[in-house]
XYZ file of C-alpha atoms in Angstrom:
557
model
C -57.471 -66.393 -127.653
C -56.908 -62.245 -127.828
C -55.692 -62.325 -124.272
C -53.185 -65.098 -125.246
C -51.692 -63.730 -127.546
C -51.013 -60.024 -125.997
C -49.571 -61.603 -122.713
C -47.229 -63.460 -125.334
C -46.888 -60.686 -127.499
C -43.458 -59.562 -125.903
C -41.885 -62.800 -126.210
C -42.308 -62.954 -129.896
C -40.845 -59.141 -130.046
C -37.880 -60.537 -128.470
C -37.426 -63.120 -131.233
C -37.278 -60.241 -133.908
C -33.922 -59.258 -133.527
C -32.946 -62.708 -134.941
C -32.351 -62.752 -138.755
C -33.029 -66.173 -140.332
C -35.753 -69.032 -139.889
C -35.875 -70.683 -136.565
C -35.839 -73.898 -135.793
C -37.882 -75.902 -133.466
C -35.209 -76.212 -130.938
C -33.864 -72.155 -131.081
C -37.422 -71.591 -130.657
C -37.880 -73.042 -127.779
C -34.191 -72.265 -126.575
C -35.374 -68.434 -126.833
C -38.505 -68.688 -125.218
C -37.204 -70.287 -122.356
C -34.707 -67.206 -122.058
C -37.309 -64.756 -122.525
C -39.734 -65.768 -120.063
C -37.595 -64.679 -116.921
C -37.405 -61.552 -118.553
C -41.182 -61.150 -118.807
C -42.327 -62.228 -115.263
C -39.375 -59.641 -114.327
C -41.152 -56.564 -115.828
C -44.571 -57.792 -114.637
C -42.961 -58.042 -111.118
C -42.249 -54.699 -111.393
C -44.912 -53.025 -113.412
C -47.264 -54.652 -111.058
C -48.785 -57.077 -113.753
C -48.939 -60.334 -111.661
C -52.170 -61.656 -113.243
C -53.741 -61.287 -116.039
C -54.839 -57.823 -117.118
C -58.369 -56.839 -116.159
C -60.548 -55.462 -118.502
C -60.080 -50.999 -119.305
C -57.092 -51.412 -117.357
C -54.105 -50.160 -119.377
C -51.236 -52.627 -119.409
C -47.599 -51.531 -119.654
C -46.283 -49.790 -122.417
C -43.398 -50.783 -124.218
C -40.907 -49.967 -126.990
C -40.098 -52.238 -130.501
C -38.066 -54.457 -128.493
C -40.247 -55.270 -125.820
C -38.879 -52.405 -122.906
C -40.431 -49.931 -121.533
C -39.412 -46.170 -122.950
C -36.023 -44.781 -121.823
C -37.577 -41.361 -119.759
C -39.791 -43.410 -117.654
C -36.778 -45.827 -116.908
C -34.326 -42.765 -115.729
C -36.940 -41.056 -113.802
C -37.624 -44.248 -111.817
C -33.542 -44.527 -111.491
C -33.423 -40.978 -110.174
C -36.131 -40.393 -107.417
C -34.709 -42.997 -104.750
C -31.476 -41.275 -105.331
C -32.649 -37.905 -105.189
C -34.497 -38.614 -101.756
C -31.773 -40.520 -100.384
C -29.381 -37.447 -100.532
C -32.193 -34.848 -99.175
C -32.460 -37.076 -96.715
C -28.711 -37.100 -95.824
C -28.521 -33.600 -96.406
C -30.840 -33.074 -93.715
C -29.656 -35.156 -90.861
C -26.055 -33.830 -91.407
C -27.606 -30.304 -90.957
C -29.354 -30.847 -88.020
C -26.592 -32.697 -86.490
C -24.406 -29.702 -87.417
C -27.225 -27.229 -85.747
C -27.319 -29.257 -82.610
C -24.065 -29.902 -82.061
C -22.791 -26.220 -82.858
C -26.026 -25.063 -80.402
C -24.508 -27.729 -77.875
C -21.346 -26.287 -78.307
C -22.161 -22.903 -77.907
C -24.292 -23.308 -74.997
C -21.728 -24.830 -72.885
C -19.038 -21.950 -74.056
C -21.386 -19.629 -72.538
C -22.047 -21.658 -69.635
C -18.494 -22.046 -68.931
C -17.557 -18.437 -69.032
C -20.064 -17.113 -66.924
C -19.241 -20.166 -64.028
C -15.542 -18.603 -64.124
C -16.981 -15.680 -63.347
C -18.869 -16.964 -60.881
C -16.548 -19.150 -59.284
C -13.833 -15.881 -59.162
C -16.638 -13.997 -57.074
C -17.251 -16.462 -54.837
C -13.193 -16.371 -54.350
C -13.184 -13.122 -52.720
C -16.586 -13.952 -50.674
C -16.357 -13.615 -46.780
C -14.081 -16.537 -45.668
C -10.263 -17.306 -47.101
C -8.299 -20.511 -46.891
C -5.101 -18.078 -45.464
C -7.711 -17.326 -42.267
C -8.678 -20.589 -41.669
C -5.446 -22.278 -41.625
C -4.329 -19.480 -39.277
C -7.257 -20.016 -37.059
C -5.912 -23.625 -36.438
C -2.951 -22.552 -34.162
C -2.158 -23.119 -30.689
C -4.641 -21.535 -28.104
C -1.293 -19.205 -26.741
C -0.572 -16.827 -29.693
C 2.110 -16.577 -31.568
C 2.266 -13.186 -31.650
C 3.507 -11.395 -28.312
C 1.681 -8.545 -29.291
C -1.760 -10.036 -29.335
C -4.331 -11.915 -26.838
C -7.552 -13.416 -28.274
C -7.965 -10.811 -31.010
C -7.097 -8.069 -29.156
C -3.630 -5.886 -29.436
C -1.889 -5.197 -26.175
C 0.274 -2.792 -28.139
C -0.863 -1.063 -31.308
C 1.224 -0.474 -33.913
C 1.292 2.211 -36.426
C 1.499 0.053 -38.917
C -1.469 -1.924 -38.086
C -3.706 1.200 -38.653
C -2.723 1.418 -42.287
C -2.715 -2.056 -43.263
C -6.539 -2.026 -42.112
C -7.164 0.751 -44.087
C -5.805 -0.671 -46.907
C -7.270 -4.139 -46.407
C -10.997 -2.938 -45.757
C -11.089 -0.674 -48.900
C -10.895 2.826 -47.581
C -7.065 3.390 -48.205
C -7.963 3.115 -52.551
C -6.264 4.851 -55.800
C -2.731 3.125 -54.668
C -1.228 0.407 -54.515
C 0.941 -0.751 -51.863
C 4.953 -2.163 -51.079
C 5.477 -3.787 -47.327
C 9.170 -3.974 -47.153
C 11.227 -5.129 -43.923
C 13.154 -7.335 -42.936
C 12.669 -10.918 -42.160
C 10.314 -11.497 -38.757
C 9.019 -7.800 -38.511
C 5.458 -8.932 -38.535
C 4.760 -7.975 -41.808
C 2.420 -10.943 -42.887
C 0.930 -11.027 -39.346
C -0.726 -7.686 -39.867
C -2.126 -8.530 -42.944
C -3.568 -11.410 -41.478
C -4.869 -9.526 -38.782
C -6.495 -7.202 -41.011
C -8.024 -9.820 -43.211
C -9.530 -11.175 -39.913
C -11.231 -7.756 -39.005
C -13.014 -8.263 -42.670
C -13.655 -12.099 -42.507
C -11.420 -11.997 -45.646
C -14.280 -10.326 -47.578
C -13.692 -9.045 -51.056
C -9.601 -9.786 -49.981
C -7.490 -12.749 -51.212
C -4.342 -13.623 -50.442
C -0.990 -16.108 -51.640
C 2.619 -16.753 -51.480
C 4.673 -16.062 -54.510
C 7.185 -18.314 -55.729
C 10.506 -18.605 -57.997
C 9.310 -20.804 -60.506
C 6.556 -19.320 -62.729
C 4.463 -22.466 -63.116
C 4.048 -22.818 -59.569
C 3.298 -18.670 -59.285
C 0.551 -19.631 -61.956
C -0.821 -22.512 -59.831
C -0.736 -20.679 -56.787
C -2.806 -17.444 -58.395
C -5.195 -19.917 -60.080
C -5.563 -21.392 -56.391
C -5.941 -17.704 -54.787
C -8.920 -16.640 -57.522
C -10.178 -20.439 -57.674
C -9.591 -20.097 -61.373
C -8.280 -23.113 -63.554
C -7.110 -21.633 -66.269
C -9.222 -23.816 -68.596
C -7.802 -26.923 -67.400
C -11.314 -28.049 -66.906
C -12.748 -27.381 -69.980
C -14.695 -29.735 -72.422
C -15.185 -27.790 -75.260
C -13.466 -29.820 -77.610
C -16.107 -32.382 -77.227
C -18.206 -30.167 -79.262
C -15.096 -29.157 -81.628
C -14.713 -25.831 -80.143
C -11.081 -25.255 -79.237
C -10.026 -24.078 -76.474
C -6.869 -21.685 -75.445
C -3.699 -23.137 -77.186
C -0.830 -24.399 -74.731
C 1.140 -21.225 -74.075
C 3.570 -19.850 -71.265
C 2.637 -19.352 -67.908
C 3.554 -15.685 -67.906
C 0.384 -15.511 -70.676
C -1.687 -17.624 -68.009
C -1.311 -15.175 -65.328
C -2.302 -12.364 -68.091
C -5.483 -14.390 -68.448
C -6.131 -14.648 -64.742
C -5.784 -10.909 -64.436
C -8.242 -10.131 -67.671
C -10.705 -12.378 -65.553
C -10.151 -10.486 -62.595
C -10.694 -7.403 -64.042
C -14.230 -8.384 -64.651
C -15.276 -9.322 -61.783
C -13.622 -6.404 -60.355
C -16.100 -4.213 -62.625
C -19.073 -6.159 -61.449
C -18.355 -5.386 -57.926
C -17.628 -2.006 -58.169
C -21.008 -1.400 -59.397
C -22.488 -3.835 -56.490
C -20.156 -2.666 -53.580
C -18.519 0.889 -54.215
C -15.526 -0.449 -53.394
C -12.191 -2.415 -54.724
C -11.148 -5.874 -54.043
C -7.705 -6.557 -52.615
C -5.280 -8.729 -53.818
C -2.132 -9.782 -51.326
C 1.102 -11.606 -53.001
C 3.363 -12.310 -50.323
C 7.052 -13.074 -50.173
C 7.662 -11.178 -53.554
C 11.492 -11.287 -52.460
C 11.086 -14.952 -53.847
C 10.975 -14.204 -56.952
C 14.110 -14.694 -59.224
C 15.908 -11.677 -60.359
C 16.479 -12.323 -63.773
C 14.444 -12.126 -67.379
C 11.591 -14.129 -66.143
C 10.893 -12.376 -62.928
C 11.329 -9.008 -64.086
C 8.829 -9.759 -66.655
C 6.370 -10.940 -63.983
C 7.060 -7.994 -61.731
C 6.218 -5.342 -64.803
C 3.537 -7.121 -65.849
C 2.026 -7.320 -62.137
C 2.859 -3.342 -61.721
C 1.323 -2.596 -64.977
C -1.942 -3.791 -63.616
C -1.615 -2.610 -60.400
C -1.564 0.761 -61.518
C -4.195 0.554 -63.947
C -6.340 -0.491 -61.197
C -5.272 2.178 -58.762
C -6.050 4.325 -61.306
C -9.799 3.343 -61.578
C -10.317 1.949 -58.072
C -10.825 -1.717 -59.362
C -8.062 -3.574 -57.600
C -5.836 -2.334 -54.785
C -2.667 -4.975 -54.986
C -0.426 -5.364 -51.847
C 3.015 -6.900 -52.457
C 4.790 -7.727 -49.845
C 8.881 -8.210 -49.622
C 11.909 -8.670 -47.677
C 14.396 -7.462 -50.447
C 15.204 -3.795 -51.350
C 15.454 -5.365 -55.156
C 12.016 -5.591 -56.054
C 11.686 -1.769 -54.258
C 14.404 -1.264 -56.645
C 12.678 -2.597 -60.036
C 9.390 -1.065 -58.911
C 10.257 2.370 -58.777
C 11.332 2.914 -62.569
C 7.904 2.754 -63.313
C 6.436 4.191 -60.368
C 3.551 6.565 -60.528
C 1.018 5.318 -57.861
C 2.719 3.382 -55.652
C 3.165 4.177 -51.931
C 6.069 1.852 -49.958
C 5.479 0.997 -45.956
C 8.225 0.252 -44.273
C 7.721 -2.105 -41.316
C 10.686 -1.831 -38.628
C 11.463 -3.292 -35.481
C 9.675 -2.308 -32.614
C 10.895 0.438 -30.465
C 12.544 0.074 -26.974
C 9.695 0.921 -24.924
C 7.411 -1.099 -26.788
C 9.406 -4.173 -26.703
C 9.846 -4.112 -22.857
C 6.434 -3.615 -22.065
C 4.769 -6.460 -24.667
C 7.643 -9.015 -22.668
C 6.349 -7.553 -19.415
C 2.516 -8.319 -20.250
C 3.190 -11.402 -22.165
C 5.287 -13.375 -18.874
C 2.999 -11.876 -16.914
C -0.182 -13.395 -18.357
C 1.023 -16.632 -19.372
C 3.766 -17.213 -16.843
C 2.741 -15.223 -13.802
C 5.908 -13.759 -13.355
C 7.222 -9.962 -13.750
C 10.941 -9.730 -14.971
C 13.029 -7.126 -13.573
C 13.548 -3.918 -15.967
C 17.226 -5.129 -15.648
C 16.925 -8.451 -17.666
C 14.297 -6.815 -20.187
C 17.010 -4.113 -20.945
C 19.238 -6.675 -21.762
C 16.926 -8.974 -23.742
C 16.466 -5.793 -25.830
C 20.284 -5.572 -25.774
C 20.837 -8.980 -27.130
C 17.593 -9.225 -29.962
C 16.610 -5.723 -30.104
C 13.151 -5.603 -30.820
C 12.326 -8.187 -34.112
C 9.222 -9.848 -33.327
C 10.145 -12.985 -34.417
C 13.016 -13.313 -31.952
C 10.674 -11.698 -29.216
C 8.148 -14.421 -29.523
C 10.543 -17.421 -28.887
C 12.494 -15.329 -26.296
C 9.043 -14.475 -24.376
C 7.732 -18.227 -24.594
C 11.550 -19.777 -23.102
C 11.548 -20.524 -19.606
C 14.989 -18.667 -19.610
C 14.619 -15.869 -21.651
C 18.729 -14.839 -21.317
C 19.663 -18.195 -22.587
C 17.376 -17.797 -25.049
C 19.022 -14.934 -26.524
C 22.470 -15.993 -26.504
C 21.338 -19.377 -28.859
C 19.965 -16.688 -30.690
C 23.067 -14.580 -31.347
C 25.120 -17.700 -31.871
C 23.165 -18.981 -34.434
C 22.948 -15.727 -36.207
C 26.910 -15.746 -36.380
C 27.268 -19.104 -37.015
C 25.164 -18.206 -40.168
C 27.442 -15.429 -40.895
C 30.834 -17.213 -40.643
C 29.111 -20.424 -42.529
C 28.090 -17.926 -45.584
C 31.248 -15.464 -45.205
C 34.058 -16.581 -43.579
C 37.736 -16.027 -45.261
C 40.475 -18.551 -45.768
C 43.407 -16.460 -45.250
C 46.751 -16.124 -46.829
C 47.005 -20.380 -47.903
C 43.679 -20.102 -49.774
C 43.957 -22.000 -53.214
C 43.550 -19.839 -56.286
C 40.163 -22.192 -57.135
C 37.857 -20.413 -54.505
C 38.824 -16.982 -55.511
C 35.722 -15.871 -56.835
C 33.946 -17.139 -53.439
C 36.401 -15.553 -51.476
C 36.039 -12.216 -53.105
C 32.778 -12.454 -51.854
C 33.326 -13.257 -48.594
C 35.931 -10.741 -47.635
C 33.584 -8.228 -49.220
C 31.150 -8.837 -46.778
C 33.768 -8.379 -43.849
C 34.884 -5.160 -45.005
C 31.304 -3.921 -45.344
C 30.996 -5.558 -41.373
C 34.137 -4.152 -40.236
C 33.099 -0.633 -41.837
C 29.858 -1.026 -39.570
C 31.460 -1.505 -36.230
C 34.135 1.124 -36.924
C 31.071 3.410 -37.458
C 29.451 2.301 -34.258
C 32.852 3.043 -32.291
C 33.212 6.371 -33.607
C 29.302 7.272 -33.043
C 29.241 5.857 -29.820
C 26.567 2.854 -28.587
C 23.158 4.396 -28.658
C 19.628 4.013 -29.016
C 17.690 6.101 -31.228
C 14.795 7.866 -28.869
C 12.127 7.407 -31.728
C 12.882 3.790 -33.243
C 14.895 2.056 -31.023
C 17.487 1.155 -33.181
C 20.686 0.928 -31.787
C 22.615 -0.551 -35.554
C 25.025 2.103 -37.436
C 23.837 2.372 -41.178
C 25.523 3.234 -44.185
C 24.228 4.762 -47.878
C 23.766 2.066 -50.124
C 26.338 3.924 -52.351
C 29.133 4.407 -49.804
C 28.479 0.670 -48.986
C 29.350 0.384 -52.557
C 32.110 2.240 -52.197
C 33.707 0.215 -49.545
C 32.874 -3.031 -50.985
C 34.441 -1.656 -53.916
C 31.852 -4.231 -55.680
C 28.590 -2.946 -56.485
C 26.671 -6.599 -57.398
C 27.451 -8.346 -53.864
C 24.710 -6.308 -51.770
C 22.246 -7.891 -52.977
C 23.149 -11.361 -52.264
C 23.905 -10.338 -48.831
C 20.418 -9.002 -48.116
C 19.150 -12.111 -49.958
C 20.615 -14.579 -47.586
C 19.697 -11.985 -44.703
C 23.317 -10.712 -43.447
C 22.846 -7.187 -44.446
C 19.643 -4.917 -45.370
C 18.940 -2.048 -47.328
C 15.385 -0.651 -46.110
C 13.397 2.242 -48.089
C 15.664 4.891 -47.608
C 18.753 3.054 -49.111
C 20.354 2.686 -46.083
C 22.534 -0.521 -45.580
C 22.754 -2.088 -41.862
C 23.328 -5.237 -40.463
C 19.826 -7.582 -40.803
C 19.057 -7.445 -36.959
C 20.560 -6.888 -33.943
C 22.145 -10.494 -33.246
C 23.747 -10.330 -36.562
C 25.311 -6.796 -35.349
C 26.433 -8.428 -32.127
C 28.658 -11.235 -34.610
C 29.751 -8.504 -36.441
C 30.925 -7.439 -33.018
C 32.308 -10.310 -31.799
C 33.897 -11.186 -35.291
C 35.908 -7.801 -35.729
C 36.874 -7.862 -31.842
C 38.840 -11.273 -31.825
C 42.659 -11.039 -31.966
C 44.096 -11.310 -35.491
C 41.142 -10.448 -37.044
C 42.439 -7.475 -38.905
C 45.746 -9.447 -40.009
C 43.750 -12.217 -41.055
C 41.528 -10.356 -43.306
C 44.401 -8.226 -44.972
C 46.038 -11.292 -45.893
C 42.947 -12.733 -47.544
C 43.106 -9.156 -49.395
C 46.404 -9.729 -50.673
C 46.309 -13.302 -51.650
C 43.148 -11.922 -54.000
C 44.843 -9.143 -55.216
C 48.051 -11.562 -55.652
C 46.017 -14.342 -57.639
C 44.683 -11.353 -59.991
C 47.961 -10.017 -60.534
C 49.427 -13.420 -61.966
C 46.286 -13.623 -64.076
C 47.380 -10.433 -65.501
C 51.127 -11.328 -65.636
C 52.648 -12.690 -69.147
C 55.758 -14.643 -68.790
C 58.327 -14.640 -71.735
C 60.235 -17.832 -72.491
C 63.741 -17.448 -74.967
C 64.997 -20.469 -76.054
C 66.797 -22.241 -79.083
C 69.290 -19.140 -78.748
C 72.888 -20.410 -80.219
C 75.992 -20.354 -78.283
C 76.610 -16.499 -78.257
C 76.290 -13.962 -75.141
C 73.047 -11.877 -75.255
C 72.626 -8.974 -73.374
C 69.100 -8.011 -71.652
C 68.285 -4.604 -71.537
C 64.909 -3.345 -69.935
C 64.051 0.438 -70.199
C 61.263 1.613 -67.777
C 58.759 3.890 -69.685
C 56.579 7.090 -68.063
C 53.466 5.394 -66.620
C 50.325 6.201 -68.059
C 46.631 5.680 -67.547
C 47.187 1.836 -68.030
C 49.923 1.572 -65.664
C 53.538 1.445 -66.050
C 55.269 0.435 -69.211
C 58.158 -1.790 -69.995
C 60.587 -2.693 -72.355
C 62.585 -5.369 -73.129
C 65.591 -5.867 -75.208
C 67.634 -8.816 -76.084
C 70.759 -8.906 -78.240
C 73.998 -10.205 -79.065
C 77.050 -9.082 -76.972
């Protein structure tokens, strides 16, 4: 009975909050509602059955519920545990992510430097492409990597490429087809491309950036996957800044190589004349020169620039302190004749006469690109005539004048053409005055005019660089202007000797002056005059610096 009364005590306690007597029906209804709460409290308190002797039962307050402190402690303990578990999981995840990202970042930076070191390892893609040439050599001065006739420029270039000539950066300048790139490739083959890398320049900075990256085996972080670890790579920016980043990496590799090998690396940029002479091109050229000066002073990298045009030298000259200029000219007459004779005997089993070889030199001179074509031709004189005709056609298509009947819409283009013909005529006249001869040292037989004199003859200072770029005239490192080649000088001579050329040129110049005069003329029209007689008085004033002044007065008679 005591056990039963103890077990139903909470039920009676639940009924105490009611006031007034309870009817049997209400008593049963409250008892039915109280039983689920009793069983729930037992299940939570692990009291599923009768209390055993000596066991302390759950403590309830006056309303039959557990104390508030115990209930709150049971509610907070599971929540705190879950909070701590979530915090620990998040912290561990962030630590693993950060450690993995940092490790990948360090690995990627080492990989970039390792790939750039491999770019200067023995062997070079440029040499591999050059090795795919035909068994017949493309250069009449070579045979199976053996030079028949040594060039003095080759010795200098060999010293630059193998690292013995250091402390400077170099500009190789010369006309198209004189053998500049061939000598660079020959020097690279002698060292098997070890410590040397070469690429071609381009006018577009984006393409220049890609070619530089291919040369250095540098991807500009395009293969960087640090974003998977929430690490942001280099921001998207201009091509010029990417080139600066590539040079920064190259400097780190050069520092390590200098400690290991003891000689500088060599970076060759070919065809620098393809850069545009605008703000972007000048900014790129300035960036390259700044690095070249710094690397030359510390013997880290020897930079070699190869150009056909004079403007590159003119631009670099402004900030030059350690630059050396190596001009590459046409072959002298004796070397040209000897090379032709050896080549024809080796591959065609014939010995041309000295008269024919003299005529070949008079037609095409010592330009290597022309000599290669002539030496491989069955009929050398016919090939010489074809070369001269192509050069003449190129000049006429670019710079021919239209005469007195030209339209005023083409005046700017005709200014360009007439200035070229005026300069060509001046070279031909100088040749007639000085006589047709050959320099015993260089073998050149073309007249030359200083650059400032050439601009004075043309009365224009801006056209000469355009002529140099389209290979009509050339400007060497001594600032001397001449025809781009012997065939071009022959074309000048033929054009200026044509009947009626001087009259045609003068008529074109007069027409240009007339069109310019019309542009400076102002027309005065008098209208709406009353029916009276008027007199027009014209008075001339003394000429001043601005020209003649005329005063016109209209008055009534």
